[in-house]
Every structure is written in structure tokens, then in C-alpha cells.
CSV table of C-alpha atoms and ligand atoms in Angstrom, one decimal:
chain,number,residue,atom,x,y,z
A,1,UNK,CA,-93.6,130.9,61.0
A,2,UNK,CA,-92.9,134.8,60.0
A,3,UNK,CA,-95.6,135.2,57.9
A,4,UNK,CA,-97.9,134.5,61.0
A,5,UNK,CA,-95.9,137.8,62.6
A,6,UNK,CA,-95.4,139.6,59.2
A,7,UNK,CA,-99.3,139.8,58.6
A,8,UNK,CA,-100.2,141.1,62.3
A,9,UNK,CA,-97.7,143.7,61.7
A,10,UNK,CA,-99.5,144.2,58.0
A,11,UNK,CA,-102.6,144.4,59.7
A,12,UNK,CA,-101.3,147.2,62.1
A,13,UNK,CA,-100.2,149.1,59.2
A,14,UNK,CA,-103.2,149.1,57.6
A,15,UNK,CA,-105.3,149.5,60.5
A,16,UNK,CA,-102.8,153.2,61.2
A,17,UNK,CA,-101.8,151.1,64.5
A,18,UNK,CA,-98.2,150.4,63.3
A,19,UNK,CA,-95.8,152.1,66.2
A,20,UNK,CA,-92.0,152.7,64.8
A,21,UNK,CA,-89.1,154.1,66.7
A,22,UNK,CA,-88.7,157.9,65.4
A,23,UNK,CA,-85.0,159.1,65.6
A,24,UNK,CA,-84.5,162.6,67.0
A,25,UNK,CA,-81.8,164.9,66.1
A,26,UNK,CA,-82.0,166.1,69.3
A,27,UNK,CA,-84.0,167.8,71.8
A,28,UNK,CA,-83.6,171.3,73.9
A,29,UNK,CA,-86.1,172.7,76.1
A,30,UNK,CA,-89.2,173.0,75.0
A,31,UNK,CA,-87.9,172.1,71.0
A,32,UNK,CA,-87.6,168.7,69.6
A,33,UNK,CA,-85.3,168.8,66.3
A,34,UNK,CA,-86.7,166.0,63.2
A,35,UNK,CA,-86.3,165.7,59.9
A,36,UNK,CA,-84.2,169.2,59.6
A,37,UNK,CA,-87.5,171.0,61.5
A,38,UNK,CA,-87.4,172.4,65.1
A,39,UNK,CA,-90.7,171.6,66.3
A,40,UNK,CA,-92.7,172.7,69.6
A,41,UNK,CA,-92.7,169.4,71.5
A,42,UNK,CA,-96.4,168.9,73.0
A,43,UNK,CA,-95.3,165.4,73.9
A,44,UNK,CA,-93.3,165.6,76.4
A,45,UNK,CA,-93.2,164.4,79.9
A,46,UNK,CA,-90.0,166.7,80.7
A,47,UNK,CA,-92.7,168.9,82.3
A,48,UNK,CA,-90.2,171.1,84.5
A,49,UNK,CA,-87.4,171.2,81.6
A,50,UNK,CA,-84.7,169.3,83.7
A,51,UNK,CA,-84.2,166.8,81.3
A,52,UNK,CA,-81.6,167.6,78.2
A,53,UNK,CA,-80.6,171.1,79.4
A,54,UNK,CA,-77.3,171.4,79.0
A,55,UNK,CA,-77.1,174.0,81.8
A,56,UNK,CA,-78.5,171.7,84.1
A,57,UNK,CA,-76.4,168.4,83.1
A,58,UNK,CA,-73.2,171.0,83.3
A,59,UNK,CA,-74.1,171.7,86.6
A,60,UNK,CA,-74.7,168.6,87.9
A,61,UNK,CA,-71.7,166.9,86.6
A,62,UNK,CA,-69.6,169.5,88.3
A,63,UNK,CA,-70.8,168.6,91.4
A,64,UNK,CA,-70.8,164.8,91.1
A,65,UNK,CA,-67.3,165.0,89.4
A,66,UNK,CA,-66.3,161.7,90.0
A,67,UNK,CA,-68.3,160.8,93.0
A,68,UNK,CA,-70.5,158.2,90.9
A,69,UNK,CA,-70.3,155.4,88.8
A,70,UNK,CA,-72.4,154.6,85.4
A,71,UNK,CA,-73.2,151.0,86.6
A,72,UNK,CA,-74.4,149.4,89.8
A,73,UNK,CA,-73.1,145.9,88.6
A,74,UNK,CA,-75.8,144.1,90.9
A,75,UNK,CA,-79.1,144.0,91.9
A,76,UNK,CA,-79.7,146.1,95.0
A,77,UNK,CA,-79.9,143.0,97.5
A,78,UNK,CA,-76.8,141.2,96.2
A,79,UNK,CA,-74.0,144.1,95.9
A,80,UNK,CA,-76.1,147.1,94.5
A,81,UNK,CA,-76.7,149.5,97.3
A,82,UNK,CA,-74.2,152.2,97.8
A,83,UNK,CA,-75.1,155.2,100.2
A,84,UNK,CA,-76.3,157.1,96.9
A,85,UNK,CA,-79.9,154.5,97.2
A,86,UNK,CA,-80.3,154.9,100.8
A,87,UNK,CA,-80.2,158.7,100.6
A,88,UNK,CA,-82.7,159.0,98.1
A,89,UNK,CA,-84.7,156.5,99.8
A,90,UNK,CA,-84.5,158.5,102.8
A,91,UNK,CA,-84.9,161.8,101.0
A,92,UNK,CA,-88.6,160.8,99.7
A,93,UNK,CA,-89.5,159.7,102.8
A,94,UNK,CA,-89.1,162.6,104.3
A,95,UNK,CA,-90.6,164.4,102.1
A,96,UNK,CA,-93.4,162.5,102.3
A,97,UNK,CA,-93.6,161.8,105.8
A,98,UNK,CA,-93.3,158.1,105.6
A,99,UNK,CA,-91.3,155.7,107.5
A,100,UNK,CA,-89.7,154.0,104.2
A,101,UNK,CA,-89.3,153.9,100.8
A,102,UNK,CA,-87.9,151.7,97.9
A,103,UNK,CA,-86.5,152.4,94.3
A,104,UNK,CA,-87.1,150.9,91.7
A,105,UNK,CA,-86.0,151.0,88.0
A,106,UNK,CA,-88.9,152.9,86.6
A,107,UNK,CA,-92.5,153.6,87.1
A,108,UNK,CA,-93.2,150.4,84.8
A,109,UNK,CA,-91.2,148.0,87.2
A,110,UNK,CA,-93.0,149.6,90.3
A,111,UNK,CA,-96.1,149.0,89.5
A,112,UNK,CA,-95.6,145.3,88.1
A,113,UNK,CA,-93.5,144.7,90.8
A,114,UNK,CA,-95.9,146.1,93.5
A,115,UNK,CA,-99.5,145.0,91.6
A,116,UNK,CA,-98.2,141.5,91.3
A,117,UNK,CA,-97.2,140.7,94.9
A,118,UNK,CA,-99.4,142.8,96.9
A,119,UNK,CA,-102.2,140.7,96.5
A,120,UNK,CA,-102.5,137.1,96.8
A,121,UNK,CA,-104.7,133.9,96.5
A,122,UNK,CA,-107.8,134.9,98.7
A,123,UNK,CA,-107.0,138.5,97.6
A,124,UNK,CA,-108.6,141.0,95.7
A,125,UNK,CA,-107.5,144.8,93.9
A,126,UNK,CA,-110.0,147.3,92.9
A,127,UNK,CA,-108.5,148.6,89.7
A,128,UNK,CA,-109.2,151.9,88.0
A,129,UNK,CA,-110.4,150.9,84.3
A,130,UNK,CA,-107.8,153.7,82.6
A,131,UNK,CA,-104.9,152.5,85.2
A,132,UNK,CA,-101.4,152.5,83.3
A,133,UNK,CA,-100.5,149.0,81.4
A,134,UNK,CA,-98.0,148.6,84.0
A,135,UNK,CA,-100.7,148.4,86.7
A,136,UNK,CA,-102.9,145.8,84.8
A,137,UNK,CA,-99.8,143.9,84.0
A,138,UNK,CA,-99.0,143.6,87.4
A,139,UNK,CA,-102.3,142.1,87.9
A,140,UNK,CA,-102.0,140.3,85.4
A,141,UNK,CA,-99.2,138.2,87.6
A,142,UNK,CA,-100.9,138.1,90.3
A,143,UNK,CA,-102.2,135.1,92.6
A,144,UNK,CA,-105.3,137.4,93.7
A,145,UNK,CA,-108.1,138.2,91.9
A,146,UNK,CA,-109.1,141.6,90.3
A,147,UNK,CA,-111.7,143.6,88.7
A,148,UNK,CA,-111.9,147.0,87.4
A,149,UNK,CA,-113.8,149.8,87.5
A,150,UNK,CA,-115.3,152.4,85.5
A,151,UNK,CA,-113.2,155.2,85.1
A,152,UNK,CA,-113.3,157.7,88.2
A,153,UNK,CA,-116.9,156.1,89.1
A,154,UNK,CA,-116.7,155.9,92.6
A,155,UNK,CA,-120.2,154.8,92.8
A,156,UNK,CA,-119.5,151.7,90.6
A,157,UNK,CA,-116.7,151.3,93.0
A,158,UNK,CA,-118.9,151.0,96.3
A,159,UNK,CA,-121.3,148.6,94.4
A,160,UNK,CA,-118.5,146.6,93.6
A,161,UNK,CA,-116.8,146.5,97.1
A,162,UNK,CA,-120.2,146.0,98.7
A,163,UNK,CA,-120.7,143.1,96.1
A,164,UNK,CA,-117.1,141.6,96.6
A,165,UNK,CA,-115.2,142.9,99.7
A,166,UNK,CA,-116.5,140.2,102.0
A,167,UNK,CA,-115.1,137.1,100.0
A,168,UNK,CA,-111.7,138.6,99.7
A,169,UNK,CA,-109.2,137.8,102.8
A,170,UNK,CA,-107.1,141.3,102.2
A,171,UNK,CA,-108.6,144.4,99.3
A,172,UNK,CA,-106.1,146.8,97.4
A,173,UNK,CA,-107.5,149.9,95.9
A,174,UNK,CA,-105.6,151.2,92.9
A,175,UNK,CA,-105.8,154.3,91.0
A,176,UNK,CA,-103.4,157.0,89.4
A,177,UNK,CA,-104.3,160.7,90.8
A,178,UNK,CA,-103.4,162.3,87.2
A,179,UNK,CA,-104.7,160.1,84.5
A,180,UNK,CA,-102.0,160.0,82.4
A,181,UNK,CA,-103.6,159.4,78.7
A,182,UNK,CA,-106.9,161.8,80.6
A,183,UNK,CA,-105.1,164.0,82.1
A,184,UNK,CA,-108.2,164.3,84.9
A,185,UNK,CA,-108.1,163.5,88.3
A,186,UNK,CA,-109.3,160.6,90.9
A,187,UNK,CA,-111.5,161.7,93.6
A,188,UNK,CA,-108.8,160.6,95.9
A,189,UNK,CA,-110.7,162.2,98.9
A,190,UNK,CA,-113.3,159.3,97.9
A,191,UNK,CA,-110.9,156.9,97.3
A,192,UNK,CA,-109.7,157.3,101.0
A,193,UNK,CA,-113.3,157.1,102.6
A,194,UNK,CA,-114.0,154.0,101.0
A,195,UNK,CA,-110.8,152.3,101.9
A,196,UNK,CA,-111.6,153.7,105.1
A,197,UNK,CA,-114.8,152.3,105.2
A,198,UNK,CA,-114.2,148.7,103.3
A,199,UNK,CA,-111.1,148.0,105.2
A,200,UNK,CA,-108.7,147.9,102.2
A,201,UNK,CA,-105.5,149.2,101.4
A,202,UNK,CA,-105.0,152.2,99.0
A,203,UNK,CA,-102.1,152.3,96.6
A,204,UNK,CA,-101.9,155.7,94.3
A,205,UNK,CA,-99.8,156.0,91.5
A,206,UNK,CA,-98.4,159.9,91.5
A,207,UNK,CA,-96.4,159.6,88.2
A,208,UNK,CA,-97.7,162.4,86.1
A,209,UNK,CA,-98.4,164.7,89.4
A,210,UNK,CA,-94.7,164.1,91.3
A,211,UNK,CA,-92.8,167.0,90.9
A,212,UNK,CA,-96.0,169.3,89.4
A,213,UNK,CA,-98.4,169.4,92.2
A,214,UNK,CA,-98.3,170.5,95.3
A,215,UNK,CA,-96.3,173.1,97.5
A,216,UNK,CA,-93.1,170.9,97.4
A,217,UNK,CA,-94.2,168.8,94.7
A,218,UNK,CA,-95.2,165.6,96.3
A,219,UNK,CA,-98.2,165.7,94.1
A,220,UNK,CA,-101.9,165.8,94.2
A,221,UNK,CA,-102.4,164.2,97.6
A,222,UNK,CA,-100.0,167.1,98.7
A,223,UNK,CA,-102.5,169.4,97.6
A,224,UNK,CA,-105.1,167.9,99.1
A,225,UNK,CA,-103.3,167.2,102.7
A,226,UNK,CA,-104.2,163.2,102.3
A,227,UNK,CA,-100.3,162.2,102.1
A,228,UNK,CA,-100.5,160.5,105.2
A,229,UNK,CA,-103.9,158.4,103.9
A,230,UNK,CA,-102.4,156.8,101.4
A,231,UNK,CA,-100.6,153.4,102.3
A,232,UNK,CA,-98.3,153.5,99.4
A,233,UNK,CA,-98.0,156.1,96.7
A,234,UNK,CA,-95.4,156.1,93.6
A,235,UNK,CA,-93.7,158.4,91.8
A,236,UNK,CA,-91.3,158.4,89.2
A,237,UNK,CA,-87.9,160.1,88.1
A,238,UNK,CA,-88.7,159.8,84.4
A,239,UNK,CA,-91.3,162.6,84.2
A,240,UNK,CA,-91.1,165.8,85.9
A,241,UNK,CA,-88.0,165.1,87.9
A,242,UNK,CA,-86.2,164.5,84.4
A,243,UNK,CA,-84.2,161.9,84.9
A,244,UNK,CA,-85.0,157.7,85.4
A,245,UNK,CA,-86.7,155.7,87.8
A,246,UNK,CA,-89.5,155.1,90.5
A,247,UNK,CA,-90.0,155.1,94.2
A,248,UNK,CA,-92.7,153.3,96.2
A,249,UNK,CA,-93.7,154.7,99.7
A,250,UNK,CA,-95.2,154.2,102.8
A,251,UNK,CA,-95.3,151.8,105.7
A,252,UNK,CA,-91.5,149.8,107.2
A,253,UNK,CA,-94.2,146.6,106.9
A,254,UNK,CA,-95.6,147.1,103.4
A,255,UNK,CA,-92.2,148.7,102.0
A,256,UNK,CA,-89.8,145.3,103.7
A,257,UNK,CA,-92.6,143.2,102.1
A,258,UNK,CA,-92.3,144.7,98.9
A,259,UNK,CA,-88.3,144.4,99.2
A,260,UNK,CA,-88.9,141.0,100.0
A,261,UNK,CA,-91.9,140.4,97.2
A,262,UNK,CA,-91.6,142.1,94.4
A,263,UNK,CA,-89.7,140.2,91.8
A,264,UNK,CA,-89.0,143.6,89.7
A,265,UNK,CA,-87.3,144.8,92.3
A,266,UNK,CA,-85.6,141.6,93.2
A,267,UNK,CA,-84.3,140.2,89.6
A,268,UNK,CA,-83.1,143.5,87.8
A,269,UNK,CA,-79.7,145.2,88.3
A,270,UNK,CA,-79.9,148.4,90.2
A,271,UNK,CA,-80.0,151.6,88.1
A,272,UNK,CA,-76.5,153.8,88.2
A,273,UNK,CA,-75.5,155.3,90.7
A,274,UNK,CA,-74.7,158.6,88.6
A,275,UNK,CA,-78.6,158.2,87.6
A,276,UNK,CA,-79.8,158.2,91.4
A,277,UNK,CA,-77.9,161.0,92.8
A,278,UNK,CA,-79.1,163.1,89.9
A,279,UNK,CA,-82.7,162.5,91.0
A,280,UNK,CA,-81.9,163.5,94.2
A,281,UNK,CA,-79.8,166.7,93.1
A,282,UNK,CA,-82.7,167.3,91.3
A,283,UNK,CA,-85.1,167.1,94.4
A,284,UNK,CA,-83.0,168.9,96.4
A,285,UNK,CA,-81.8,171.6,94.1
A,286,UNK,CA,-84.1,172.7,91.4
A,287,UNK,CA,-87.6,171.5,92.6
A,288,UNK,CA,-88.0,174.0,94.9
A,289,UNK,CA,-87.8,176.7,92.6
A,290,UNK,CA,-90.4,175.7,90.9
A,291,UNK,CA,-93.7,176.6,92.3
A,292,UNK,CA,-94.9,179.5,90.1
A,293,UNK,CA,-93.9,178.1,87.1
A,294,UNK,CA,-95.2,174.5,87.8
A,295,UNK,CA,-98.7,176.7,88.8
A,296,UNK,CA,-99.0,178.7,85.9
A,297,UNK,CA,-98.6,175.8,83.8
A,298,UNK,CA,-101.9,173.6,85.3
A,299,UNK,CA,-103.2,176.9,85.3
A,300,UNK,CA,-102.7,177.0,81.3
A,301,UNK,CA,-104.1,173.5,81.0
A,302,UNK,CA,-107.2,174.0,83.0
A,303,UNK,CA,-108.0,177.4,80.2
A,304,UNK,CA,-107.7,174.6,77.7
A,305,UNK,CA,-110.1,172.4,79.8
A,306,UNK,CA,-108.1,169.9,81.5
A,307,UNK,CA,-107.6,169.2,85.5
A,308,UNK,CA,-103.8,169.3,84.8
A,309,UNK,CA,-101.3,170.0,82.3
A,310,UNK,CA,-102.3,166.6,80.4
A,311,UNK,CA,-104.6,167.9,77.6
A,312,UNK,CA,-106.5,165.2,75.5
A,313,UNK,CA,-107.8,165.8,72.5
A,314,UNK,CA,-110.1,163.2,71.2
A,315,UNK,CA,-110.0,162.8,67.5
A,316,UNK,CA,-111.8,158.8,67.3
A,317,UNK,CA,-110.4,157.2,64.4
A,318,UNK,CA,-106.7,156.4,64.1
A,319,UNK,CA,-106.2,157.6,60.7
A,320,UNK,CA,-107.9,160.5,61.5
A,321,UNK,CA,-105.4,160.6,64.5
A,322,UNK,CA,-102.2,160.4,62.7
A,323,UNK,CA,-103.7,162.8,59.8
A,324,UNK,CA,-104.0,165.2,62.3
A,325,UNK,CA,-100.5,164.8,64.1
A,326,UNK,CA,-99.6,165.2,60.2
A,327,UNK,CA,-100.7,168.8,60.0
A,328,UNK,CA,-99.3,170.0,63.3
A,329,UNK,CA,-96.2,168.6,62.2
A,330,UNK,CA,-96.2,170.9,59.1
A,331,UNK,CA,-96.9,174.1,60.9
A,332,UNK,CA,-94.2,173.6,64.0
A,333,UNK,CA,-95.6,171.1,66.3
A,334,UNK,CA,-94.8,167.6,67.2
A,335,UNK,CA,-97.2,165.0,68.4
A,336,UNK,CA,-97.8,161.7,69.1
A,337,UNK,CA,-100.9,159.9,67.8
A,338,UNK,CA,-102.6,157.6,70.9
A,339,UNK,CA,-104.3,154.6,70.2
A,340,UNK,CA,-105.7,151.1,71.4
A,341,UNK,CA,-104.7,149.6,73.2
A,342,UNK,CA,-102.9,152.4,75.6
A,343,UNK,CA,-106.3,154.4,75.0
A,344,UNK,CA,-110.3,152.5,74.6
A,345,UNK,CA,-111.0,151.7,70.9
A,346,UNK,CA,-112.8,155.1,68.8
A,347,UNK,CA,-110.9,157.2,71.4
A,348,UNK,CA,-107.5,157.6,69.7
A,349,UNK,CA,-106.2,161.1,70.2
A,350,UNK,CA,-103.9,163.4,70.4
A,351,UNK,CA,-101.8,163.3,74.3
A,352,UNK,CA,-100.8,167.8,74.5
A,353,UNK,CA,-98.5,167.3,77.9
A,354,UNK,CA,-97.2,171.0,78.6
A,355,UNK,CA,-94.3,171.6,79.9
A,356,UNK,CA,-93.2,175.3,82.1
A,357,UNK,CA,-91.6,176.4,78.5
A,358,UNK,CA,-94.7,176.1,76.3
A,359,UNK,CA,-96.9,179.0,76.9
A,360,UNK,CA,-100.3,179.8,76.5
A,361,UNK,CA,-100.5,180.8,72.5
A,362,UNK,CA,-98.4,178.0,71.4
A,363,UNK,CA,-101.0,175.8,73.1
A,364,UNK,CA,-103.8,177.2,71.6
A,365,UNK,CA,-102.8,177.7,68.4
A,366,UNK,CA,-101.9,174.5,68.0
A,367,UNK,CA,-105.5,173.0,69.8
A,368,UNK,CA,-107.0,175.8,66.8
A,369,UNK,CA,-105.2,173.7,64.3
A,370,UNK,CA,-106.5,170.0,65.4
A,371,UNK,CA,-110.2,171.6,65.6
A,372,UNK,CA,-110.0,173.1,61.7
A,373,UNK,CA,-109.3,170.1,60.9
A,374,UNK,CA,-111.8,168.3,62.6
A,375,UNK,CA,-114.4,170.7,61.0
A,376,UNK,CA,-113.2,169.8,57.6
B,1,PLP,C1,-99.4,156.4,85.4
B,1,PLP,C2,-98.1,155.9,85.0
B,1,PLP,N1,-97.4,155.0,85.8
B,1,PLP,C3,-96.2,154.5,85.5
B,1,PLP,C4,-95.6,154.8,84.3
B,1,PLP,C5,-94.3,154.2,84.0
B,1,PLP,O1,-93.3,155.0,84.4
B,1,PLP,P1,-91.8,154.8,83.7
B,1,PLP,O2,-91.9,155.6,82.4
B,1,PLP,O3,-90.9,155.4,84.8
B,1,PLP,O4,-91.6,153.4,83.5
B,1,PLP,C6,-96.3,155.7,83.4
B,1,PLP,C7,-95.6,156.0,82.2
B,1,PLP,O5,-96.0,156.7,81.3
B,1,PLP,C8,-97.5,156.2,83.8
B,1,PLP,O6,-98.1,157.0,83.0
């Protein structure tokens, strides 16, 4: 019965589509240490630095001293919740205006948790055709029915609501606001009119824009002033915030149906508690100095082209993907080749995610380097 397994994972090496764990020496700001290099990391989603800065974990751990354990020990409905959850919990609602909010382990468990439940037989979701695995998984798993749309086509959308909408009991519009392998933009204001319009709820996935834009860093319905549109949006700790985990928010109905509902939420131990208050000490003592830098970089990634500080470059082939990852590897930068299936087939590239460290040459000497080779 191996071979059956050991020839998929042949074919994957031959194909340049075999994925292996890479062991870091370590990482430091904007550097990433491999193989005896130091290496400019341009994939990274440690946007705001917060993550492995020693300064930072110093100063944290002096405050929580011995406040906070390593392990919840339970799931958060049996024995898991200690005031550290509820604070957090209360902190992003707040933030974001909304009555209630629920943690979850990551961005990944949200969104299977939440796409899976929210929806059921008689239902329908409107799906976003680039939406994050963890989105179509939760789909996957659900009882409703779904269909995607082209990416960011918001007149393909209103076809298909206007071809569907009335033979679905409840509708669930999905989308991220920064594409995270695109690094573009939904036309959220869009978004909202046809929820509006088509009577559906409108769930946005704020992973890559939490803690980037925005005054506060809410995200990109901050910027826009359509926080209070959106019936639930999610974030996560693992990007900009630097640390681990996910919130959902929105509405006491929708967020005590998700508690009761969501089975990711349900059947998973609670993250530490060490883990949760360092999101919120993160939220409440670093974001908000923040602003210029967090501006200056999107404003580095729109020179290079992009809506945000997600920067694809699109090379097609795999090989020609990892060849090129090969080169910026030998002059100081490390990259991650992309490919199917997180991006479409003949679209494999090359993810640049800035962070406030990495400034404006080191990008573009390093895009400079991707396109010589591409002229080759
Ligand atoms: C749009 C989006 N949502 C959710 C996730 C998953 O978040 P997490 O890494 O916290 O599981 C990702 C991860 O890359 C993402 O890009």
C-alpha cells in the first residue's frame, strides 16, 4: 500500500510540487538565518515585527511574570475560560464596535469552524474563487450548498445571486478584504450593497489587513468606515499581531450560534493562556504606535504595484518558480515558491509580504532580480 503514496509524492517531486519542512536557525526582525546565510525574509507575515523580538518577548514576560499558564487543559466550554479569554474577547469588540466576539485557535479553525455551520440544508454561500483553503474547507463541511465566484467580479456575483438567491432559505457572502496569495482588495463597499440588496449575510475575513490597515488597525473595513456593515469579520493573531490565533465578530445572535455551532471551536482545547494575553498586550501596547510605519509600508507596496503590502509576482511554471526563489536565495533573500493548489495552475509565483523593517531598495532590488531572470 506505500507505493500507492510513495509515487504521488514521486510525482510531486518531479512535477517541483514537493513541499518539505525547511529548519531555520532562527529568525530576527526582518532577517531569517539558513544554511549559515542571513537572508532578508520577503516571506513573512510578521508584518509589524512583533513576533521573535527579543525586546518585545522581554517585555512582555516581565509584565505577565507568572500571571499565565502555558496550557488551558480544556476546551473553552468545559474548563477553558479564565478571565484572560473574556478580556480579549471584550477588547476586539470594542474595538470593533460589536456586541461579541469569539476566539478561536487560528485563522484556519475560524473559518472551518464558521463556513461549515453557518449555512445549512436550504442554505447557500457566495464564495470568492481565491478565498483561503480554510474557507472552502469549511464549505466543504457544510449541509448548505455553495458556489464560487470569479475573483473580485462583482458582476458575476449579482448574476449569480439573481440566478440563485431565491431558492436558498438563508445566503452567506464570503470574501477576504486582502487577498492573501493577491495581495488586492475586495470591493467591500460592493460586497455590502449586494448583501444589502439580496438579503444575505456578509462574512469578511480580515487576516492579512488586521493590525495593517486602518487608523487603529481594525483593517480595511476601518478604512473604509463599513465596520459596522459587516455581520461578522475575522482576524487573526498569527499575522501582524505576531502571536497565535483568530477571533470572529459581530452580532450576541450570530456569535452564541457560532459558540454553540462551530465544531472547531467546540472540540479543540483552548489555546494558552500565556498565548492570549500576549495578543492582547500586543493590542493594547504596541499597535497603537504603529500608524506611520504600517502606512509607509502599503505605501512601499503600492510603488511596487500592489493594493497592499502583499506583492505577487507571477512567474507560471513551478520550476521556473523555485529556480527563481533559487537565485534570490544566492544574493540575500529568502522566498517561498507558491503553487497549485494554494494558487490556480500556470500561476505559481513568488508571495513578497513586507514587513515595517524591509524598506523600499531591498524590495526592489530583489523584484530586479526575479525580472532578469525572467528575461533570460
Ligand atoms: C485569508 C486567510 N485566512 C485565514 C488564514 C489562516 O490563519 P491562521 O494562520 O491563523 O490559521 C490565512 C493564513 O494564511 C489566510 O491567509
Amino acid at each position: 500500500m506505500l507505493k500507492y503514496y510513495q509515487e504521488i509524492i514521486n510525482n510531486l517531486k518531479q512535477d517541483s510540487h514537493f513541499r518539505d519542512i525547511k529548519n531555520f536557525n532562527r529568525k530576527d526582525a526582518k532577517y531569517i538565518y539558513f544554511q549559515d546565510k542571513r537572508l532578508i525574509n520577503l516571506s513573512s507575515n510578521n508584518y509589524l515585527g512583533f513576533a521573535d523580538n527579543i525586546e518585545i518577548t522581554k517585555e512582555f514576560l516581565e509584565y505577565a511574570k507568572d500571571q499565565y499558564s502555558f496550557g488551558s487543559a480544556s476546551a473553552r466550554l468545559l474548563t477553558g475560560t479564565l478571565p484572560a479569554y473574556s478580556e480579549l474577547e471584550k477588547l476586539i469588540s470594542n474595538i470593533f464596535k460589536k456586541e461579541n466576539t469569539l476566539l478561536f485557535n487560528s485563522g484556519y479553525h475560524a473559518n472551518v469552524g464558521i463556513n461549515s455551520c453557518i449555512a445549512s440544508r436550504g442554505d447557500v454561500i457566495f464564495s470568492d474563487k481565491l478565498n483561503h483553503a480554510s474557507i472552502i474547507d469549511g464549505m466543504k463541511l457544510s449541509d448548505g450548498k455553495f458556489f464560487r465566484y470569479p475573483h473580485n467580479n462583482m458582476e458575476a456575483l449579482e448574476k449569480l445571486l439573481i440566478r440563485e438567491r431565491k431558492n436558498f432559505n438563508n445566503a452567506v457572502i464570503v470574501s477576504e478584504s486582502v487577498f492573501s496569495m493577491d495581495g488586492d482588495i475586495a470591493d467591500i463597499e460592493k460586497l455590502v450593497e449586494l448583501k444589502e440588496k439580496y438579503n444575505c449575510l456578509l462574512i469578511l475575513d480580515e487576516a492579512h489587513a488586521f493590525g495593517v490597515f486602518g487608523q487603529i488597525g481594525l483593517g480595511v473595513t476601518e478604512t473604509l468606515g463599513l465596520t459596522d456593515k459587516i455581520d461578522l469579520i475575522i482576524g487573526t493573531f498569527g499575522k501582524a499581531i505576531g502571536s497565535t490565533g483568530a477571533f470572529v465578530t459581530g452580532n450576541k445572535i450570530l456569535i452564541d450560534y457560532l459558540t454553540n455551532k462551530a465544531r472547531s471551536f467546540i472540540f479543540s482545547t483552548a489555546l494558552a493562556p500565556i498565548n492570549i494575553a500576549f495578543s492582547k498586550w500586543i493590542i493594547e501596547n504596541k499597535l497603537p504606535y504603529t500608524f506611520e510605519k504600517r502606512m509607509n509600508m502599503l505605501k512601499i507596496g503600492q510603488k511596487a504595484g500592489s493594493q497592499s503590502h502583499i506583492i505577487p509576482l507571477i512567474i507560471g511554471t513551478n520550476k521556473d518558480t523555485v529556480d527563481t526563489c533559487e537565485i534570490l536565495f544566492h544574493n540575500g533573500y529568502f522566498t517561498l515558491p507558491i503553487r497549485p493548489p494554494t494558487v490556480p495552475e500556470g500561476t505559481s509565483r513568488i508571495r513578497i509580504s513586507l514587513t515595517t523593517d524591509i524598506n523600499e531598495k531591498e524590495l526592489f532590488d530583489a523584484i530586479s532580480l526575479v525580472k532578469q531572470k525572467q528575461q533570460q
